[in-house]
XYZ file of C-alpha atoms in Angstrom:
655
model
C 26.147 138.916 182.231
C 26.867 135.344 182.618
C 24.098 134.243 180.400
C 25.379 136.387 177.662
C 28.915 134.956 177.730
C 27.824 131.615 177.855
C 25.272 132.109 174.837
C 28.212 133.828 173.022
C 30.549 130.771 173.717
C 27.852 128.504 172.420
C 27.121 130.460 169.282
C 30.967 130.796 168.381
C 31.428 127.093 168.300
C 28.412 126.051 166.793
C 29.312 128.282 163.925
C 32.595 126.381 163.249
C 31.978 122.544 162.905
C 35.608 121.984 162.776
C 35.928 122.408 166.239
C 37.564 120.210 168.694
C 34.588 117.860 169.288
C 33.901 117.687 165.401
C 37.551 116.736 164.845
C 37.486 113.986 167.272
C 34.134 112.647 165.691
C 35.883 112.692 162.142
C 38.870 110.741 163.449
C 36.693 108.125 164.979
C 34.516 107.844 161.772
C 37.742 107.425 159.697
C 38.757 104.594 162.044
C 35.545 103.036 162.101
C 35.500 103.018 158.088
C 39.023 101.606 157.862
C 38.287 98.641 160.114
C 35.164 97.987 158.117
C 37.346 98.121 154.891
C 39.759 95.431 156.319
C 36.936 93.213 157.461
C 35.251 93.476 154.127
C 38.409 92.559 152.168
C 39.112 89.648 154.301
C 35.693 88.317 154.058
C 35.499 88.628 150.253
C 39.297 87.691 149.594
C 38.087 85.053 146.927
C 36.306 87.604 144.872
C 37.772 88.722 141.568
C 37.519 91.953 140.170
C 35.908 92.689 136.739
C 37.969 94.823 134.373
C 36.491 98.339 134.800
C 34.464 97.599 137.721
C 34.798 97.795 141.375
C 33.016 96.057 144.163
C 31.096 99.113 145.083
C 29.535 99.220 141.601
C 31.345 102.310 140.119
C 34.723 103.093 138.390
C 37.793 102.150 140.315
C 38.712 105.652 139.552
C 36.038 107.206 141.540
C 37.499 108.736 144.837
C 36.107 107.259 148.045
C 34.224 104.497 146.102
C 36.945 101.766 146.133
C 38.168 99.894 149.101
C 41.418 100.543 150.250
C 44.338 97.728 149.952
C 43.236 95.574 146.962
C 45.944 94.421 144.652
C 46.191 95.496 140.867
C 44.211 93.427 138.315
C 47.720 92.919 136.410
C 49.210 91.247 139.751
C 46.410 88.737 140.460
C 46.502 87.569 136.871
C 50.406 86.800 137.060
C 51.067 83.180 137.867
C 53.102 82.452 140.883
C 55.733 79.698 141.008
C 56.022 77.355 144.033
C 58.010 74.034 143.642
C 56.301 71.235 144.852
C 57.871 67.672 144.704
C 60.305 67.845 141.723
C 59.572 65.909 138.846
C 63.116 65.782 137.677
C 64.428 64.535 141.003
C 61.672 61.635 140.827
C 62.966 60.888 137.291
C 66.556 60.808 138.290
C 65.848 58.674 141.365
C 63.321 56.221 139.769
C 64.863 55.900 136.200
C 68.411 56.500 136.366
C 69.382 55.443 140.000
C 66.839 52.550 140.261
C 66.902 51.539 136.577
C 63.446 50.917 136.184
C 61.859 50.085 132.787
C 65.390 50.157 131.170
C 65.611 49.175 127.777
C 69.539 49.251 127.243
C 72.487 48.303 129.333
C 75.752 50.094 129.035
C 78.926 48.310 130.274
C 81.911 50.840 130.671
C 84.817 51.017 133.081
C 83.816 47.773 134.686
C 80.421 48.859 135.765
C 76.772 48.239 134.555
C 74.173 51.163 133.855
C 70.784 50.378 133.083
C 69.433 53.356 131.132
C 67.027 54.301 128.494
C 67.425 55.034 124.997
C 65.001 57.902 124.710
C 67.128 59.569 127.407
C 70.426 58.759 125.960
C 69.332 60.032 122.513
C 69.783 63.685 123.861
C 73.527 62.826 123.178
C 74.460 63.202 119.707
C 76.770 60.261 120.226
C 74.170 57.891 121.033
C 71.515 59.403 118.887
C 73.682 58.589 116.071
C 74.250 55.160 117.335
C 70.698 54.195 117.951
C 69.208 55.687 114.870
C 71.762 55.111 112.234
C 72.612 51.850 110.490
C 74.667 50.499 113.055
C 74.903 47.279 114.725
C 74.552 48.780 118.207
C 70.991 50.196 117.148
C 69.527 46.658 117.670
C 71.473 45.795 120.668
C 69.970 45.664 124.236
C 73.710 45.596 125.851
C 76.445 47.735 124.609
C 80.085 47.630 125.717
C 81.259 51.225 125.823
C 85.024 51.842 125.334
C 86.432 54.831 126.995
C 89.715 56.006 125.317
C 90.297 58.841 127.406
C 92.045 58.131 130.721
C 90.605 61.302 132.330
C 87.225 59.699 132.435
C 86.368 57.746 135.636
C 83.362 56.109 136.794
C 82.513 59.145 138.693
C 82.518 61.485 135.799
C 80.689 59.008 133.606
C 77.930 58.811 136.142
C 77.915 62.870 136.451
C 77.433 62.847 132.731
C 74.666 60.006 132.236
C 72.780 61.617 135.122
C 72.753 64.831 133.495
C 70.545 63.391 130.785
C 67.886 62.631 133.486
C 67.684 66.153 135.411
C 68.041 69.610 134.590
C 70.818 70.605 136.990
C 74.198 68.995 137.831
C 76.317 69.457 140.930
C 80.151 69.174 140.067
C 83.125 69.612 142.248
C 86.166 71.500 141.179
C 88.283 68.408 141.677
C 86.005 66.166 139.432
C 85.308 68.788 136.767
C 88.221 67.472 134.478
C 86.953 64.231 134.274
C 83.375 65.508 133.576
C 84.523 67.733 130.898
C 86.238 64.663 129.272
C 83.156 62.775 129.399
C 81.119 65.670 128.103
C 83.543 65.923 125.101
C 83.081 62.081 124.492
C 79.245 61.873 124.619
C 78.965 65.426 122.863
C 76.939 67.120 125.548
C 77.353 70.791 124.754
C 75.300 71.870 127.879
C 77.323 70.076 130.197
C 80.676 71.102 128.488
C 79.488 74.750 128.899
C 78.765 74.240 132.639
C 82.148 72.588 133.333
C 83.904 75.334 131.528
C 82.180 78.086 133.375
C 83.144 76.305 136.640
C 86.483 75.936 135.624
C 86.998 79.546 134.735
C 85.548 80.600 138.338
C 87.920 78.331 140.268
C 91.296 78.936 138.784
C 94.012 78.712 141.433
C 97.170 77.382 142.094
C 95.812 73.925 142.898
C 93.890 73.725 139.713
C 95.584 75.945 137.021
C 97.586 73.205 135.679
C 95.208 70.665 135.475
C 92.876 72.980 133.592
C 95.516 73.946 131.394
C 96.383 70.527 130.256
C 92.770 69.713 129.815
C 92.162 72.703 127.567
C 95.187 71.620 125.392
C 93.771 68.270 125.160
C 90.291 69.573 124.193
C 91.215 72.493 122.169
C 89.449 75.013 124.623
C 91.547 78.184 123.495
C 89.634 80.825 125.658
C 90.022 78.948 129.027
C 93.562 77.906 128.084
C 94.364 81.576 127.560
C 92.853 82.510 130.837
C 95.102 79.741 132.710
C 98.286 80.815 130.965
C 97.531 84.326 131.831
C 97.206 83.265 135.571
C 100.621 81.479 135.379
C 102.237 84.609 133.776
C 100.979 86.784 136.851
C 101.801 84.468 139.469
C 104.562 81.953 138.652
C 107.312 84.234 139.939
C 105.509 85.164 143.271
C 103.920 82.039 144.265
C 104.913 80.242 147.089
C 102.807 76.880 146.403
C 105.538 74.184 145.913
C 102.968 71.708 144.539
C 102.376 74.055 141.586
C 106.004 73.764 140.461
C 105.758 70.083 140.706
C 102.875 69.978 138.132
C 104.703 72.474 135.507
C 106.031 70.338 132.680
C 109.048 71.491 130.681
C 107.036 72.708 127.588
C 104.667 74.855 129.611
C 107.710 76.236 131.515
C 109.620 77.231 128.339
C 106.496 78.925 127.146
C 106.087 81.019 130.283
C 109.937 82.025 130.354
C 109.790 83.190 126.897
C 106.451 85.021 126.896
C 107.004 88.866 126.835
C 103.962 89.357 129.028
C 105.571 87.431 132.003
C 105.328 89.381 135.226
C 108.981 89.225 136.295
C 109.350 90.325 140.023
C 112.402 92.316 140.682
C 115.048 91.203 137.885
C 116.035 88.752 135.409
C 117.893 86.823 138.038
C 114.749 85.757 139.713
C 113.662 83.737 136.630
C 117.108 81.795 136.950
C 116.321 81.382 140.673
C 112.535 80.081 139.782
C 114.063 77.737 137.373
C 116.361 76.356 139.891
C 113.558 75.815 142.426
C 111.339 74.203 139.520
C 114.024 71.629 138.719
C 114.697 70.821 142.596
C 110.867 70.103 143.158
C 110.633 68.116 139.950
C 113.417 65.827 140.884
C 112.219 65.424 144.343
C 108.460 65.080 144.197
C 108.113 63.731 147.604
C 110.035 66.452 149.298
C 108.046 68.584 151.723
C 109.070 71.337 153.973
C 109.286 75.043 154.503
C 110.651 77.576 152.152
C 113.846 78.322 154.274
C 114.867 74.529 154.558
C 114.104 74.331 150.641
C 116.860 76.992 149.973
C 119.616 74.850 151.604
C 118.153 71.503 150.065
C 118.567 73.303 146.601
C 122.117 74.230 147.375
C 123.030 70.591 148.425
C 121.088 69.141 145.431
C 123.072 71.144 142.801
C 126.638 70.509 144.325
C 128.510 68.961 141.582
C 131.434 67.865 143.771
C 134.561 66.679 141.603
C 132.237 66.268 138.281
C 133.561 68.315 135.434
C 130.187 68.463 133.847
C 127.385 71.085 134.778
C 124.026 69.900 135.540
C 122.315 70.542 132.248
C 124.919 68.503 130.641
C 123.914 65.359 132.523
C 121.326 62.779 131.576
C 118.798 64.018 133.860
C 119.733 67.909 133.317
C 119.370 67.583 129.560
C 115.399 67.217 129.947
C 115.382 70.565 131.513
C 117.540 72.328 129.142
C 114.881 73.795 126.895
C 113.535 75.740 129.651
C 116.548 77.956 129.924
C 116.597 78.859 126.200
C 114.651 82.136 126.714
C 116.482 83.454 130.031
C 118.004 86.666 129.208
C 121.671 85.920 130.362
C 122.984 89.585 129.237
C 120.886 90.967 132.194
C 122.048 88.370 134.688
C 125.820 88.756 134.204
C 125.732 92.527 134.816
C 125.377 92.021 138.389
C 128.607 90.524 140.265
C 126.570 88.611 142.903
C 124.194 87.173 140.137
C 127.373 86.062 138.100
C 129.218 84.516 141.254
C 125.776 82.474 141.851
C 126.103 81.075 138.418
C 129.484 80.067 138.870
C 128.809 78.279 142.413
C 125.642 76.618 141.236
C 127.224 75.019 137.999
C 123.770 74.321 136.516
C 124.692 75.925 133.140
C 128.041 75.977 131.331
C 129.428 79.421 131.414
C 131.190 78.756 128.179
C 127.610 78.761 126.405
C 127.102 82.336 127.355
C 130.461 83.729 126.531
C 129.491 84.880 122.912
C 127.482 87.806 124.696
C 130.642 89.438 126.224
C 132.056 90.996 123.029
C 128.764 92.757 122.269
C 128.112 93.796 125.752
C 131.575 95.232 126.059
C 131.090 97.283 122.732
C 128.101 98.677 124.190
C 129.807 99.867 127.272
C 132.465 101.589 125.350
C 129.925 103.211 123.204
C 127.920 104.520 125.943
C 130.869 105.680 127.878
C 132.280 107.717 125.086
C 128.959 109.324 124.149
C 128.427 107.372 120.914
C 125.190 105.732 121.906
C 122.467 108.098 123.379
C 119.915 105.308 123.581
C 117.219 104.178 121.172
C 116.618 107.097 118.561
C 113.130 105.786 117.790
C 110.495 103.280 119.166
C 112.238 100.100 118.759
C 111.036 96.998 116.809
C 108.644 95.099 119.097
C 110.348 91.741 118.202
C 113.769 93.242 119.143
C 112.390 94.818 122.087
C 110.848 91.767 123.580
C 113.965 89.626 122.964
C 116.553 92.074 124.497
C 114.996 94.473 126.649
C 115.670 94.246 130.492
C 112.641 92.622 132.426
C 111.970 93.776 135.962
C 108.969 94.256 138.273
C 107.740 95.166 141.579
C 105.037 94.145 143.951
C 102.990 96.901 145.803
C 101.414 95.099 148.753
C 99.334 98.078 150.062
C 98.389 101.620 149.544
C 101.323 104.075 150.113
C 104.181 105.830 148.591
C 107.217 104.021 146.873
C 110.261 104.890 145.444
C 112.799 101.989 143.997
C 115.460 101.150 141.522
C 116.326 97.712 140.083
C 119.915 96.413 140.853
C 122.572 95.787 138.441
C 124.588 97.790 135.672
C 122.379 99.796 133.416
C 124.779 101.262 131.108
C 125.291 104.640 132.983
C 121.534 105.193 133.462
C 120.182 105.070 136.969
C 116.316 104.684 136.617
C 114.031 105.644 139.719
C 110.486 104.439 139.767
C 108.079 106.546 142.038
C 104.302 105.568 142.770
C 102.309 107.882 144.729
C 98.693 109.196 144.572
C 97.809 106.605 141.766
C 100.416 107.997 139.485
C 103.800 106.087 138.353
C 106.610 108.493 137.527
C 110.045 107.702 135.831
C 113.166 109.559 136.647
C 116.709 109.469 135.413
C 118.721 110.045 138.356
C 122.305 111.761 138.169
C 122.725 113.718 141.212
C 119.781 113.934 143.305
C 120.029 110.628 144.752
C 122.838 108.406 146.304
C 123.979 106.197 143.203
C 125.833 102.935 143.604
C 126.975 102.806 140.073
C 128.650 105.303 137.705
C 126.048 107.513 136.111
C 126.072 109.077 132.590
C 126.315 112.913 132.540
C 125.162 113.150 128.903
C 122.795 116.090 128.608
C 120.033 113.915 127.045
C 119.640 110.073 127.213
C 116.972 107.950 125.565
C 115.160 104.995 126.736
C 112.277 102.728 125.756
C 109.890 100.993 128.150
C 106.650 99.250 128.380
C 104.924 99.247 131.660
C 102.144 96.875 132.833
C 100.027 96.845 136.091
C 97.623 94.509 137.414
C 95.239 93.815 140.336
C 94.689 90.347 141.477
C 92.181 88.776 143.933
C 92.895 86.262 146.766
C 93.232 83.274 144.198
C 95.507 85.260 141.976
C 93.107 85.826 139.339
C 93.536 89.350 137.396
C 90.771 91.607 138.316
C 91.959 94.718 136.457
C 95.118 95.399 134.113
C 96.317 98.136 132.139
C 99.442 98.387 129.878
C 101.148 100.958 127.810
C 102.447 100.525 124.223
C 106.304 100.559 123.649
C 107.385 104.260 124.567
C 110.164 106.045 123.951
C 111.555 108.844 126.463
C 114.216 111.562 126.159
C 115.354 112.407 129.725
C 117.769 115.258 130.807
C 119.598 114.925 133.896
C 117.401 114.492 136.762
C 114.287 114.855 134.796
C 111.312 113.039 135.860
C 108.241 112.240 133.483
C 104.925 110.520 134.007
C 104.948 106.810 133.277
C 101.289 105.935 133.791
C 98.112 106.881 135.795
C 96.528 104.384 137.794
C 92.740 104.345 137.937
C 91.225 104.356 141.234
C 89.323 101.005 140.335
C 92.550 99.123 140.782
C 92.907 97.486 144.127
C 96.060 96.118 145.987
C 97.977 94.111 145.937
C 99.325 95.699 142.745
C 101.635 93.970 140.446
C 103.884 96.285 138.336
C 105.945 94.763 135.391
C 108.499 96.773 133.207
C 110.517 96.306 130.389
C 113.495 98.760 129.645
C 115.712 99.108 126.593
C 118.568 101.603 127.154
C 120.844 101.107 124.064
C 120.147 102.124 120.484
C 122.174 100.654 117.727
C 122.045 97.014 117.040
C 125.373 95.292 117.521
C 126.799 92.874 115.124
C 127.622 90.747 117.912
C 124.906 88.524 119.194
C 122.616 90.259 121.806
C 120.689 87.136 123.013
C 121.935 83.458 123.634
C 119.761 80.402 123.263
C 121.774 78.156 125.693
C 119.756 75.018 124.527
C 121.284 75.583 120.930
C 124.774 76.667 122.320
C 124.874 73.446 124.300
C 123.887 71.195 121.419
C 126.481 72.955 119.326
C 129.067 72.379 121.921
C 128.039 68.835 122.415
C 128.592 68.204 118.811
C 132.066 69.580 118.875
C 132.866 67.793 121.792
C 131.623 64.547 120.270
C 133.734 65.090 117.182
C 136.655 66.035 119.368
C 136.491 62.599 120.989
C 136.386 60.739 117.827
C 139.987 59.406 117.127
C 141.945 58.768 113.856
C 143.248 55.184 113.867
C 146.382 54.195 112.264
C 147.585 50.551 112.000
C 150.925 49.575 111.863
C 152.629 46.119 111.522
C 152.935 44.478 114.798
C 156.292 42.866 114.094
C 157.962 46.134 115.162
C 156.710 45.977 118.537
C 158.637 43.921 120.972
C 157.232 44.858 124.288
C 154.281 43.066 125.937
C 150.514 43.881 125.010
C 150.054 45.535 128.378
C 153.058 47.994 127.916
C 151.624 48.504 124.274
C 148.084 49.477 125.489
C 149.756 51.657 128.252
C 151.507 53.596 125.110
C 148.228 53.675 123.077
C 147.682 57.323 122.605
C 144.618 59.591 121.610
C 144.292 61.989 118.788
C 141.269 64.468 118.248
C 141.250 64.561 114.492
C 139.128 62.531 112.165
C 141.500 63.243 109.139
C 145.111 64.058 108.538
C 146.422 66.892 106.237
C 147.739 65.694 103.025
C 151.059 67.614 103.734
C 151.621 66.004 107.167
C 151.787 62.124 107.320
C 152.108 60.558 110.856
C 154.418 57.140 110.866
C 154.570 54.614 113.700
C 158.020 53.861 114.940
C 158.385 51.952 118.013
C 155.206 53.626 119.449
C 156.189 57.181 118.780
C 154.477 59.696 116.672
C 156.702 61.307 114.156
C 155.714 64.339 111.620
C 157.007 64.090 108.415
C 155.769 67.094 106.002
C 157.922 65.847 103.091
C 155.394 63.402 102.123
C 152.733 64.350 99.488
C 149.515 63.018 98.227
C 151.262 60.887 95.612
C 153.540 59.452 98.396
C 150.423 58.938 100.555
C 148.830 56.612 97.924
C 152.198 54.933 97.360
C 152.546 54.207 101.129
C 148.933 52.822 100.954
C 149.704 50.509 98.102
C 152.920 49.430 99.931
C 150.982 48.648 103.026
C 148.453 46.395 101.327
C 151.179 44.400 99.271
C 153.987 44.144 101.712
C 153.599 40.996 103.515
C 157.257 40.000 103.613
C 159.057 42.862 105.499
C 161.468 41.924 108.183
C 160.738 43.094 111.723
C 163.753 45.642 111.681
C 162.258 47.465 108.298
C 160.511 50.541 108.270
C 156.834 50.037 109.401
C 154.103 50.589 106.802
C 151.236 52.673 107.498
C 147.719 52.040 107.020
C 145.624 55.067 107.039
C 141.778 55.033 107.684
C 139.637 57.486 105.755
C 137.837 60.275 107.970
C 134.655 58.660 107.066
C 135.066 55.603 109.038
C 132.935 55.550 112.083
C 134.231 55.653 115.704
C 132.276 52.420 116.247
C 134.084 50.751 113.455
C 137.396 52.166 114.617
C 136.920 50.809 118.229
C 135.903 47.338 116.815
C 139.022 47.364 114.818
C 141.085 48.290 117.611
C 139.541 45.520 119.886
C 139.906 42.901 117.281
C 143.712 43.689 116.185
C 144.558 43.936 119.948
C 143.102 40.339 120.216
C 144.984 39.326 117.112
C 148.123 40.919 118.526
C 147.939 38.801 121.659
C 147.877 35.830 119.687
C 150.498 36.610 117.263
C 152.841 37.657 120.120
C 152.570 34.433 121.755
C 153.751 32.783 118.421
C 157.182 34.763 118.308
C 158.622 37.241 115.803
C 157.815 34.921 112.687
C 154.130 36.510 112.965
C 154.986 39.669 111.156
C 154.282 37.964 107.987
C 150.810 37.705 108.863
C 148.008 40.417 108.290
C 146.689 39.481 111.593
C 149.699 41.220 113.345
C 148.604 44.563 112.898
C 147.170 46.948 115.738
C 145.806 50.387 115.920
C 147.644 52.943 117.798
C 146.073 56.573 118.628
C 147.870 59.499 119.037
C 147.782 62.251 121.743
C 146.439 65.612 121.432
C 149.496 67.470 122.686
C 151.506 65.811 119.745
C 148.971 66.828 117.056
C 150.398 69.316 114.286
C 148.043 70.214 111.524
């Protein structure tokens, strides 16, 4: 019985070669073959396959015939690069730094450079010099003139060294000088490398120097990038050194650009200009932001002076930067107006022409004569008169805000939530600090721009709408813009709003630069005096008393129907004289040399074309002559030297 079972067990497993023992044997066999293949590959690593053949003599596609782990034929024929000792580095060290086998010497900026014509000829500047019919082509020493002050020895060394190697290391603080040297030597490759570096390193520390360099060398693309950086960051930047570097022309362009990101309201533009003037006038000042505010107030205190700051000699330099400030959106807020009065930076008389037009707008809106823009306004008119405002959204969240100031009866609320910006006309739903118009429909025009910036202030993504017109019912809310999820925080939001429709005949914008110049001309002309000379014999008091009675007049000419006569130092209006009598008086004044001291004093009228300088000169000469004649007695009345000039007061002027 037992033998039968053993034989059956043996027969069962013998019929199935895939049993346990056979599986173990197969596994060991595979491991043995794998080890053999690895050792064979290591021993024959230097052998190269022939196309279409394998080392086993059959086709590589034959299964089980090719060794495991061999690289494809295409890989082993591909050359591999590995940097040994750099030839470029050797050339730079031996030829440029050590100057071996030099065939030309360049003297520039007080330094000697031992160079080689064959390398310098890579520059079109030197190529033309050496190969043309120039005197320098036969010289072994050349004195190179450097007209650009931006080029220093370090920049010139970098430019020359770039001809001896295929890579250049440039620091951002040195890149402007290297760019200047590249333009001088006409090295296009070096110029492109400098511009790329500058575009990648725009920040508050470099933007002004980069912008000025782009203006100097006419690099429009990078110039636009630098200007865009300033438009985005100038009103939010706390970098005090940045404001010290901005010149008047640049600030004027920034304030007047329609793409300026105005944070909060127009009053903030004025505040930035005030800070900018203080820092420009006090280059050595240093301190924190809070101490700066008190220092600014102390700086602009005028004391008992009658002129505002922009009327002073130092202030006139900064006047053009204020020409594009939209004063009509500053005086609508009481606190802002009080600040203008307290600072006395501008003369409020300059912006008074705005008030009649603003008052007319208020009346039209109050009496429902103006519903706002009836159509999309003209772009130039919109850019010049619209309200500029903005907001900084620091992090993701829900925001709702309004901008302060009188908005002609329209309370506008902006809301940001879930990457969507809404605009709402608020009448009853939210508390309103101003009176709100209850008209059924009100129109407005707006343009909205948003931008994301990185840590250096560079715009990474931006989006803007065209000028849009909205018609809003009471408490109606409409979509203003949807924000893509690619935008990151902080998020800069800038908005231009126009609430009035019909254009006014009164000025809607004042260029105070023009207004100041016009007022200055009027002030100058009003200070120019008409001079009337009288016979000195009629005066009996001392010259000091006469000078005290010397009076001022603000007119350059006298009306033909009004003649002023001089009698004992007083001004008398006599409308009885006509032009004929005026001419006879002049003739009498020129021919009458024998008048007695008690007789009527002839009058000599100077023409209106007489310059102020000549009048003052005549006055001083006549006074000196009067001193001489008064010491000689009353007989000096017969001499022409006895005449003196009198000027008459404004309060007695009758035209």
